[in-house]
Amino acid sequence: MVAENAGLSEAEVEAIGRVGLSLDQADKMVENVVGLFQVPLGIATNFLIDGRELLVPMATEEPSVIAAASNGAKMALAGGGFVTSSTKPVMRALIQVTGVDDPWGARLAILSRSEEITSRANEKDPMLVSYGGGVVGVEAEVVETRKGPMVVVHLLVDCRDAMGANAVNTMAEALAPFIEEITGGRVYLRIISNLADLRLARARAVFRAGEIGGPEVVDGIVLASALAESDPYRAATHNKGIMNGVTAVTMATGNDTRAIEAGAHSYAARGGRYRSLSVYEKNRDGDLVGSIELPVAVGTVGGATRVHPVARAAVRVLGLRSADDLGRILASVGLAQNFAALRALATEGIQRGHMSLHARNVAVQAGAKGDEIEAVAAKMAAEKRINVDRARELLSEMR
Ligand code: MEV
């Protein structure tokens, strides 16, 4: 059904279901390859994003994540699904200038040469410029450090459909001698910033009170949100729940999960205190309004997205039109995932749902094989006793 919906070719279906990544392909992706490490790929359902129905591929090792995302998305349907927006795909390259006697003067010297800096950087990537991307700004700050003041130059680059690390790193490295010439300082670091605060995606959804269990559930989720907005200990787990969804889609599309994680967590701490990436409020009708904003440094060209056959097929399942499209999907999935977790936490707790889905893993750990796995898992779920000891007992009874 997924293949039919996305119009996948026979080869793409094979890639997802059977062939996957070959050892030969893997050997060209990274170094010292000795094998493949496989992770389950599932499809989250019920996503309505900006009026478009989507099936969302998710690569994750964690049971109940895909079910929860699908459930969260389903509960958003009555309110019209997810409504998204985004900024332009602008990434920052950082250039560290040290040993400057007059850092404030150097800062202004850099800013006064912005146009020249821009054109020199753009010369490094005419292809990006031809697609409407390239440098959109130059910033310079003096950063006080324990080794004295440093001038930090930011090159703001519209990366279009690329994640952008290669583009901005190339530009930053090429500019270093020119920046040294302007400032009289010495350049050390020339690298992307993963705090992609100029490349944001946002999603909003209305969860109707009647759909999600009534006014008490709405109030419970608003209280959970309030805590995560103020308490870093709760915010870390709240955001981990968001990233369960975001990272799984990032992985499925062959994007850099660490870049996405670094961006999300540093953005969550941008005000000087770590807080939640999402907020839940009660509207005038008594319904729950969820919103999320997070950096989305992802691409649809280059990298593993184009090389890994399963990632390529996942991109086709999503029907991606651009990296911007993917960013908005990530925000929506993060919100759905987060909502589902909060709903469970604000009501019966997550363990019942999670453990019943985890029961199959427990059965396997206890040594169950073939049909035994489902039978042991179902029995444990019915008894609400899901642990390896019980699985072993049931197995030996069965056998
Ligand atoms: C578990 O992987 C994620 C949760 O802990 C998220 C949360 O607490 O919001 C359930």
Coordinates of C-alpha atoms and ligand atoms in Angstrom, one line a residue:
M1 CA 0.0 0.0 0.0
V2 CA 2.9 2.4 0.8
A3 CA 4.5 1.6 -2.5
E4 CA 1.3 2.1 -4.4
N5 CA 0.6 5.4 -2.6
A6 CA 4.1 6.8 -3.4
G7 CA 4.4 5.2 -6.8
L8 CA 7.6 3.4 -5.9
S9 CA 9.4 1.4 -8.5
E10 CA 10.1 -2.3 -8.0
A11 CA 13.7 -1.5 -7.2
E12 CA 12.7 1.0 -4.5
V13 CA 10.4 -1.6 -2.9
E14 CA 13.2 -4.1 -3.0
A15 CA 15.6 -1.5 -1.5
I16 CA 13.2 -0.9 1.5
G17 CA 12.0 -4.4 2.1
R18 CA 14.8 -6.7 1.1
V19 CA 18.1 -5.4 -0.3
G20 CA 18.8 -2.3 1.8
L21 CA 22.3 -1.0 1.8
S22 CA 25.0 -3.2 0.2
L23 CA 28.3 -3.9 1.8
D24 CA 29.9 -2.3 -1.3
Q25 CA 27.9 0.9 -0.9
A26 CA 28.6 1.0 2.8
D27 CA 32.3 0.7 2.1
K28 CA 32.2 3.8 0.1
M29 CA 30.2 5.8 2.7
V30 CA 32.5 5.4 5.7
E31 CA 35.9 3.9 6.6
N32 CA 37.0 0.5 7.8
V33 CA 33.7 -1.1 7.0
V34 CA 33.2 -4.6 8.4
G35 CA 29.4 -4.9 8.1
L36 CA 26.0 -3.3 8.4
F37 CA 24.0 -2.3 11.4
Q38 CA 20.3 -2.5 10.7
V39 CA 17.6 -0.5 12.4
P40 CA 13.8 -1.1 11.8
L41 CA 12.1 1.2 9.4
G42 CA 8.3 1.8 10.0
I43 CA 5.7 4.1 8.5
A44 CA 3.8 6.5 10.7
T45 CA 0.2 7.1 9.5
N46 CA -2.5 9.8 9.9
F47 CA -0.3 12.8 9.2
L48 CA -2.2 15.7 7.6
I49 CA 0.4 18.5 7.1
D50 CA -0.7 21.8 5.5
G51 CA -3.7 20.0 4.0
R52 CA -1.5 17.2 2.5
E53 CA -1.8 13.6 3.7
L54 CA 1.5 11.9 4.3
L55 CA 2.9 8.6 5.2
V56 CA 6.1 9.2 7.2
P57 CA 9.0 6.7 7.2
M58 CA 10.7 6.5 10.6
A59 CA 13.9 4.6 11.4
T60 CA 14.2 3.8 15.1
E61 CA 15.1 1.0 17.5
E62 CA 12.6 2.1 20.1
P63 CA 9.3 0.3 20.4
S64 CA 6.1 2.4 20.6
V65 CA 7.6 5.5 18.9
I66 CA 6.0 4.9 15.5
A67 CA 2.7 3.9 17.1
A68 CA 2.7 7.0 19.3
A69 CA 3.5 9.4 16.4
S70 CA 0.6 7.9 14.4
N71 CA -1.7 8.2 17.3
G72 CA -0.7 11.8 18.0
A73 CA -1.2 12.7 14.3
K74 CA -4.6 11.0 14.4
M75 CA -5.7 13.1 17.3
A76 CA -4.7 16.3 15.4
L77 CA -7.0 15.4 12.4
A78 CA -10.2 16.8 13.8
G79 CA -8.6 20.1 14.3
G80 CA -7.3 20.2 10.7
G81 CA -3.9 18.5 11.2
F82 CA -0.6 20.4 11.3
V83 CA -0.1 23.9 10.0
T84 CA 3.5 24.8 9.4
S85 CA 5.8 27.7 8.5
S86 CA 9.5 28.1 8.1
T87 CA 12.4 30.5 7.6
K88 CA 14.8 30.5 4.7
P89 CA 17.4 27.7 4.8
V90 CA 20.1 29.8 6.2
M91 CA 23.1 28.2 8.0
R92 CA 26.0 30.0 9.8
A93 CA 29.7 29.4 9.1
L94 CA 31.9 30.5 12.0
I95 CA 35.4 31.9 11.7
Q96 CA 37.4 32.4 14.8
V97 CA 40.0 35.2 14.8
T98 CA 42.5 35.3 17.6
G99 CA 45.4 37.5 18.5
V100 CA 43.8 40.8 17.5
D101 CA 45.0 43.8 19.5
D102 CA 41.9 45.9 18.6
P103 CA 39.0 43.4 18.4
W104 CA 36.3 46.1 18.3
G105 CA 38.0 47.9 15.5
A106 CA 38.6 44.6 13.7
R107 CA 34.9 43.8 14.0
L108 CA 34.0 47.0 12.2
A109 CA 36.7 46.5 9.6
I110 CA 35.2 43.1 8.8
L111 CA 31.6 44.5 8.6
S112 CA 32.8 47.4 6.3
R113 CA 34.1 44.7 3.9
S114 CA 30.9 42.6 3.9
E115 CA 30.3 42.9 0.2
E116 CA 33.7 41.8 -0.7
I117 CA 33.5 38.9 1.8
T118 CA 30.2 37.9 0.3
S119 CA 31.4 37.9 -3.3
R120 CA 34.6 36.0 -2.4
A121 CA 32.5 33.4 -0.6
N122 CA 30.0 33.1 -3.4
E123 CA 32.7 32.5 -5.9
K124 CA 33.4 29.2 -4.1
D125 CA 29.9 27.8 -4.9
P126 CA 28.5 29.2 -8.1
M127 CA 26.2 26.2 -8.3
L128 CA 24.5 27.2 -5.0
V129 CA 24.3 30.8 -6.2
S130 CA 22.7 29.6 -9.5
Y131 CA 20.0 27.9 -7.5
G132 CA 19.2 31.1 -5.6
G133 CA 21.4 30.4 -2.6
G134 CA 24.6 31.8 -1.4
V135 CA 25.7 34.3 1.3
V136 CA 22.9 36.5 2.6
G137 CA 24.8 38.3 5.4
V138 CA 28.0 38.7 7.3
E139 CA 28.1 39.2 11.1
A140 CA 31.0 39.8 13.5
E141 CA 31.1 39.8 17.2
V142 CA 33.7 40.1 19.9
V143 CA 33.4 37.1 22.2
E144 CA 35.1 37.3 25.7
T145 CA 36.8 34.0 26.5
R146 CA 39.2 32.8 29.2
K147 CA 42.0 33.3 26.6
G148 CA 41.0 36.9 26.0
P149 CA 38.7 38.5 23.4
M150 CA 38.2 36.8 20.1
V151 CA 36.5 38.1 17.0
V152 CA 34.0 35.7 15.6
V153 CA 32.8 36.1 12.1
H154 CA 29.5 34.5 11.0
L155 CA 28.9 34.0 7.3
L156 CA 25.2 33.5 6.8
V157 CA 24.5 31.2 3.8
D158 CA 21.3 30.3 2.2
C159 CA 21.9 26.6 1.5
R160 CA 18.7 25.9 -0.5
D161 CA 18.1 22.1 -0.6
A162 CA 21.5 21.1 0.8
M163 CA 22.1 20.5 4.5
G164 CA 24.9 22.9 3.8
A165 CA 27.9 21.8 6.0
N166 CA 30.1 21.2 3.0
A167 CA 29.1 24.5 1.3
V168 CA 29.6 26.7 4.3
N169 CA 32.8 25.0 5.5
T170 CA 34.4 25.4 2.1
M171 CA 33.5 29.1 2.1
A172 CA 34.8 29.6 5.6
E173 CA 38.1 27.9 4.8
A174 CA 38.5 29.9 1.6
L175 CA 37.8 33.2 3.4
A176 CA 40.3 32.7 6.3
P177 CA 43.3 34.4 4.6
F178 CA 41.2 37.4 3.7
I179 CA 39.8 37.7 7.2
E180 CA 43.4 37.5 8.6
E181 CA 44.4 40.3 6.1
I182 CA 41.5 42.5 7.3
T183 CA 42.0 42.0 11.0
G184 CA 45.7 41.3 11.3
G185 CA 44.8 38.4 13.5
R186 CA 45.2 34.6 13.2
V187 CA 42.3 32.4 12.1
Y188 CA 41.9 29.0 13.7
L189 CA 38.4 27.5 13.5
R190 CA 36.5 27.7 10.2
I191 CA 33.4 25.6 10.6
I192 CA 29.6 25.5 10.5
S193 CA 27.6 26.3 13.6
N194 CA 25.0 23.6 14.4
L195 CA 23.0 26.1 16.3
A196 CA 21.0 26.7 13.1
D197 CA 18.8 29.4 14.6
L198 CA 18.2 31.0 11.1
R199 CA 16.9 27.7 9.7
L200 CA 13.7 27.1 11.6
A201 CA 10.6 25.0 11.0
R202 CA 7.4 25.5 13.0
A203 CA 4.3 23.4 13.4
R204 CA 1.0 24.1 15.2
A205 CA -2.0 21.8 15.8
V206 CA -5.3 22.1 17.6
F207 CA -6.2 18.9 19.5
R208 CA -9.9 19.0 20.2
A209 CA -10.7 18.3 23.9
G210 CA -13.4 15.8 22.9
E211 CA -10.9 13.8 20.8
I212 CA -8.2 13.6 23.4
G213 CA -10.1 12.6 26.5
G214 CA -11.8 15.7 27.7
P215 CA -10.9 18.9 29.6
E216 CA -8.9 17.2 32.3
V217 CA -6.5 15.9 29.7
V218 CA -6.2 19.3 28.2
D219 CA -5.4 20.8 31.6
G220 CA -2.9 18.0 32.4
I221 CA -1.0 18.6 29.2
V222 CA -0.9 22.3 29.7
L223 CA 0.5 21.7 33.2
A224 CA 3.1 19.3 31.8
S225 CA 4.1 21.9 29.2
A226 CA 4.4 24.6 31.9
L227 CA 6.8 22.5 33.8
A228 CA 8.9 21.7 30.7
E229 CA 9.0 25.5 29.9
S230 CA 10.6 26.2 33.3
D231 CA 12.5 23.1 34.6
P232 CA 15.5 21.9 32.6
Y233 CA 15.2 18.4 34.2
R234 CA 11.8 17.9 32.7
A235 CA 12.6 19.9 29.5
A236 CA 15.4 17.4 28.7
T237 CA 13.0 14.4 28.7
H238 CA 10.2 16.4 27.0
N239 CA 12.6 17.3 24.2
K240 CA 13.9 13.8 24.1
G241 CA 10.4 12.7 23.3
I242 CA 10.2 15.3 20.5
M243 CA 13.5 14.0 19.1
N244 CA 12.2 10.4 19.2
G245 CA 10.2 11.4 16.2
V246 CA 12.4 14.1 14.6
T247 CA 15.6 11.9 14.7
A248 CA 13.7 8.8 13.3
V249 CA 12.6 10.7 10.2
T250 CA 16.0 12.4 9.9
M251 CA 17.6 9.0 10.0
A252 CA 15.1 7.5 7.5
T253 CA 15.9 10.2 5.0
G254 CA 19.7 9.7 5.4
N255 CA 20.2 13.1 7.1
D256 CA 22.7 13.9 9.9
T257 CA 21.0 13.0 13.1
R258 CA 23.7 14.6 15.3
A259 CA 23.4 17.9 13.5
I260 CA 19.7 17.9 14.2
E261 CA 20.1 16.9 17.8
A262 CA 22.9 19.5 18.4
G263 CA 20.7 22.2 16.8
A264 CA 17.6 21.3 18.8
H265 CA 19.3 21.2 22.2
S266 CA 21.4 24.3 21.7
Y267 CA 18.3 26.2 20.4
A268 CA 16.4 25.0 23.5
A269 CA 19.1 26.7 25.6
R270 CA 19.3 29.9 23.6
G271 CA 17.8 32.1 26.3
G272 CA 20.5 31.0 28.8
R273 CA 18.3 28.4 30.3
Y274 CA 17.4 25.0 28.7
R275 CA 13.7 24.7 28.1
S276 CA 11.1 22.9 26.0
L277 CA 11.0 23.3 22.2
S278 CA 7.2 23.0 22.3
V279 CA 4.4 24.8 24.2
Y280 CA 0.8 23.7 24.9
E281 CA -2.0 26.2 25.7
K282 CA -5.8 26.0 26.1
N283 CA -7.7 28.1 23.6
R284 CA -11.1 29.9 24.0
D285 CA -13.0 26.7 23.0
G286 CA -11.3 24.7 25.6
D287 CA -9.2 22.8 23.0
L288 CA -5.4 22.2 23.3
V289 CA -3.1 24.2 21.0
G290 CA 0.3 22.7 20.5
S291 CA 3.2 24.6 18.8
I292 CA 6.8 23.8 18.2
E293 CA 9.8 25.6 16.7
L294 CA 13.1 24.0 16.0
P295 CA 16.2 24.2 13.8
V296 CA 16.1 21.9 10.9
A297 CA 19.5 21.5 9.2
V298 CA 18.5 18.9 6.7
G299 CA 18.9 18.4 3.0
T300 CA 17.5 16.5 0.1
V301 CA 20.5 16.7 -2.1
G302 CA 23.9 15.3 -1.3
G303 CA 25.2 13.0 1.4
A304 CA 23.6 9.8 2.4
T305 CA 20.2 11.0 1.3
R306 CA 21.3 10.4 -2.3
V307 CA 23.6 7.4 -1.7
H308 CA 21.7 5.2 0.7
P309 CA 19.0 3.3 -1.3
V310 CA 16.6 3.1 1.6
A311 CA 16.9 6.8 2.3
R312 CA 16.2 7.5 -1.4
A313 CA 13.1 5.4 -1.3
A314 CA 12.1 7.1 2.0
V315 CA 12.4 10.5 0.3
R316 CA 10.0 9.2 -2.4
V317 CA 7.5 7.9 0.2
L318 CA 7.4 11.4 1.7
G319 CA 7.0 12.9 -1.8
L320 CA 9.6 15.5 -0.7
R321 CA 9.7 18.6 -2.9
S322 CA 12.5 20.4 -1.0
A323 CA 14.6 20.5 2.2
D324 CA 12.1 23.0 3.5
D325 CA 9.3 20.5 3.0
L326 CA 11.3 18.0 5.1
G327 CA 11.9 20.6 7.9
R328 CA 8.2 21.2 8.2
I329 CA 7.5 17.5 8.3
L330 CA 10.1 17.1 11.1
A331 CA 8.5 19.8 13.1
S332 CA 5.0 18.2 12.7
V333 CA 6.3 14.7 13.6
G334 CA 8.1 16.2 16.6
L335 CA 4.9 17.8 17.8
A336 CA 2.8 14.6 17.2
Q337 CA 5.3 12.5 19.1
N338 CA 5.5 15.0 21.9
F339 CA 1.7 15.3 22.2
A340 CA 1.3 11.5 22.3
A341 CA 3.9 11.2 25.1
L342 CA 2.3 14.1 27.1
R343 CA -1.2 12.7 26.8
A344 CA 0.0 9.3 28.1
L345 CA 2.0 11.0 30.9
A346 CA -0.9 13.3 31.9
T347 CA -3.3 10.3 32.1
E348 CA -2.4 6.6 32.7
G349 CA 1.4 7.0 32.4
I350 CA 3.5 5.7 29.5
Q351 CA 4.4 2.3 30.8
R352 CA 1.2 0.3 29.9
G353 CA 1.3 1.3 26.3
H354 CA 5.0 1.2 26.0
M355 CA 5.5 -2.1 27.8
S356 CA 2.8 -3.9 25.8
L357 CA 4.7 -2.9 22.6
H358 CA 8.0 -3.7 24.3
A359 CA 6.7 -7.1 25.3
R360 CA 7.8 -8.7 22.1
N361 CA 11.4 -7.6 22.8
V362 CA 11.2 -9.0 26.3
A363 CA 9.9 -12.3 24.9
V364 CA 12.8 -12.5 22.5
Q365 CA 15.3 -11.7 25.3
A366 CA 13.8 -14.7 27.2
G367 CA 14.5 -17.0 24.2
A368 CA 11.1 -17.1 22.5
K369 CA 11.2 -18.1 18.8
G370 CA 8.7 -17.8 15.9
D371 CA 5.1 -18.0 17.1
E372 CA 6.1 -18.2 20.7
I373 CA 7.1 -14.5 20.6
E374 CA 3.6 -13.1 19.9
A375 CA 2.0 -15.7 22.3
V376 CA 4.3 -14.8 25.2
A377 CA 4.1 -11.1 24.6
A378 CA 0.3 -11.2 24.5
K379 CA 0.1 -13.2 27.7
M380 CA 2.4 -10.9 29.5
A381 CA 0.5 -7.8 28.3
A382 CA -2.8 -9.3 29.4
E383 CA -1.4 -10.1 32.8
K384 CA 0.3 -6.7 33.0
R385 CA 3.5 -8.5 34.1
I386 CA 6.1 -7.7 31.4
N387 CA 9.5 -8.9 32.4
V388 CA 12.1 -11.4 31.3
D389 CA 11.5 -13.8 34.3
R390 CA 7.8 -14.0 33.6
A391 CA 8.5 -14.5 29.9
R392 CA 10.8 -17.4 30.8
E393 CA 8.2 -19.0 33.0
L394 CA 5.5 -18.7 30.3
L395 CA 7.9 -20.1 27.7
S396 CA 8.7 -23.2 29.8
E397 CA 5.0 -23.7 30.5
M398 CA 4.3 -23.5 26.8
R399 CA 7.0 -25.8 25.8
Ligands
MEV1 C1 10.5 8.1 26.0 O1 11.4 7.7 24.9 C2 10.1 9.5 25.7 C3 9.3 10.1 26.9 O2 10.0 10.0 28.1 C4 9.1 11.6 26.5 C5 8.4 12.4 27.6 O3 8.6 12.1 28.8 O4 7.8 13.4 27.3 C6 8.0 9.4 27.1

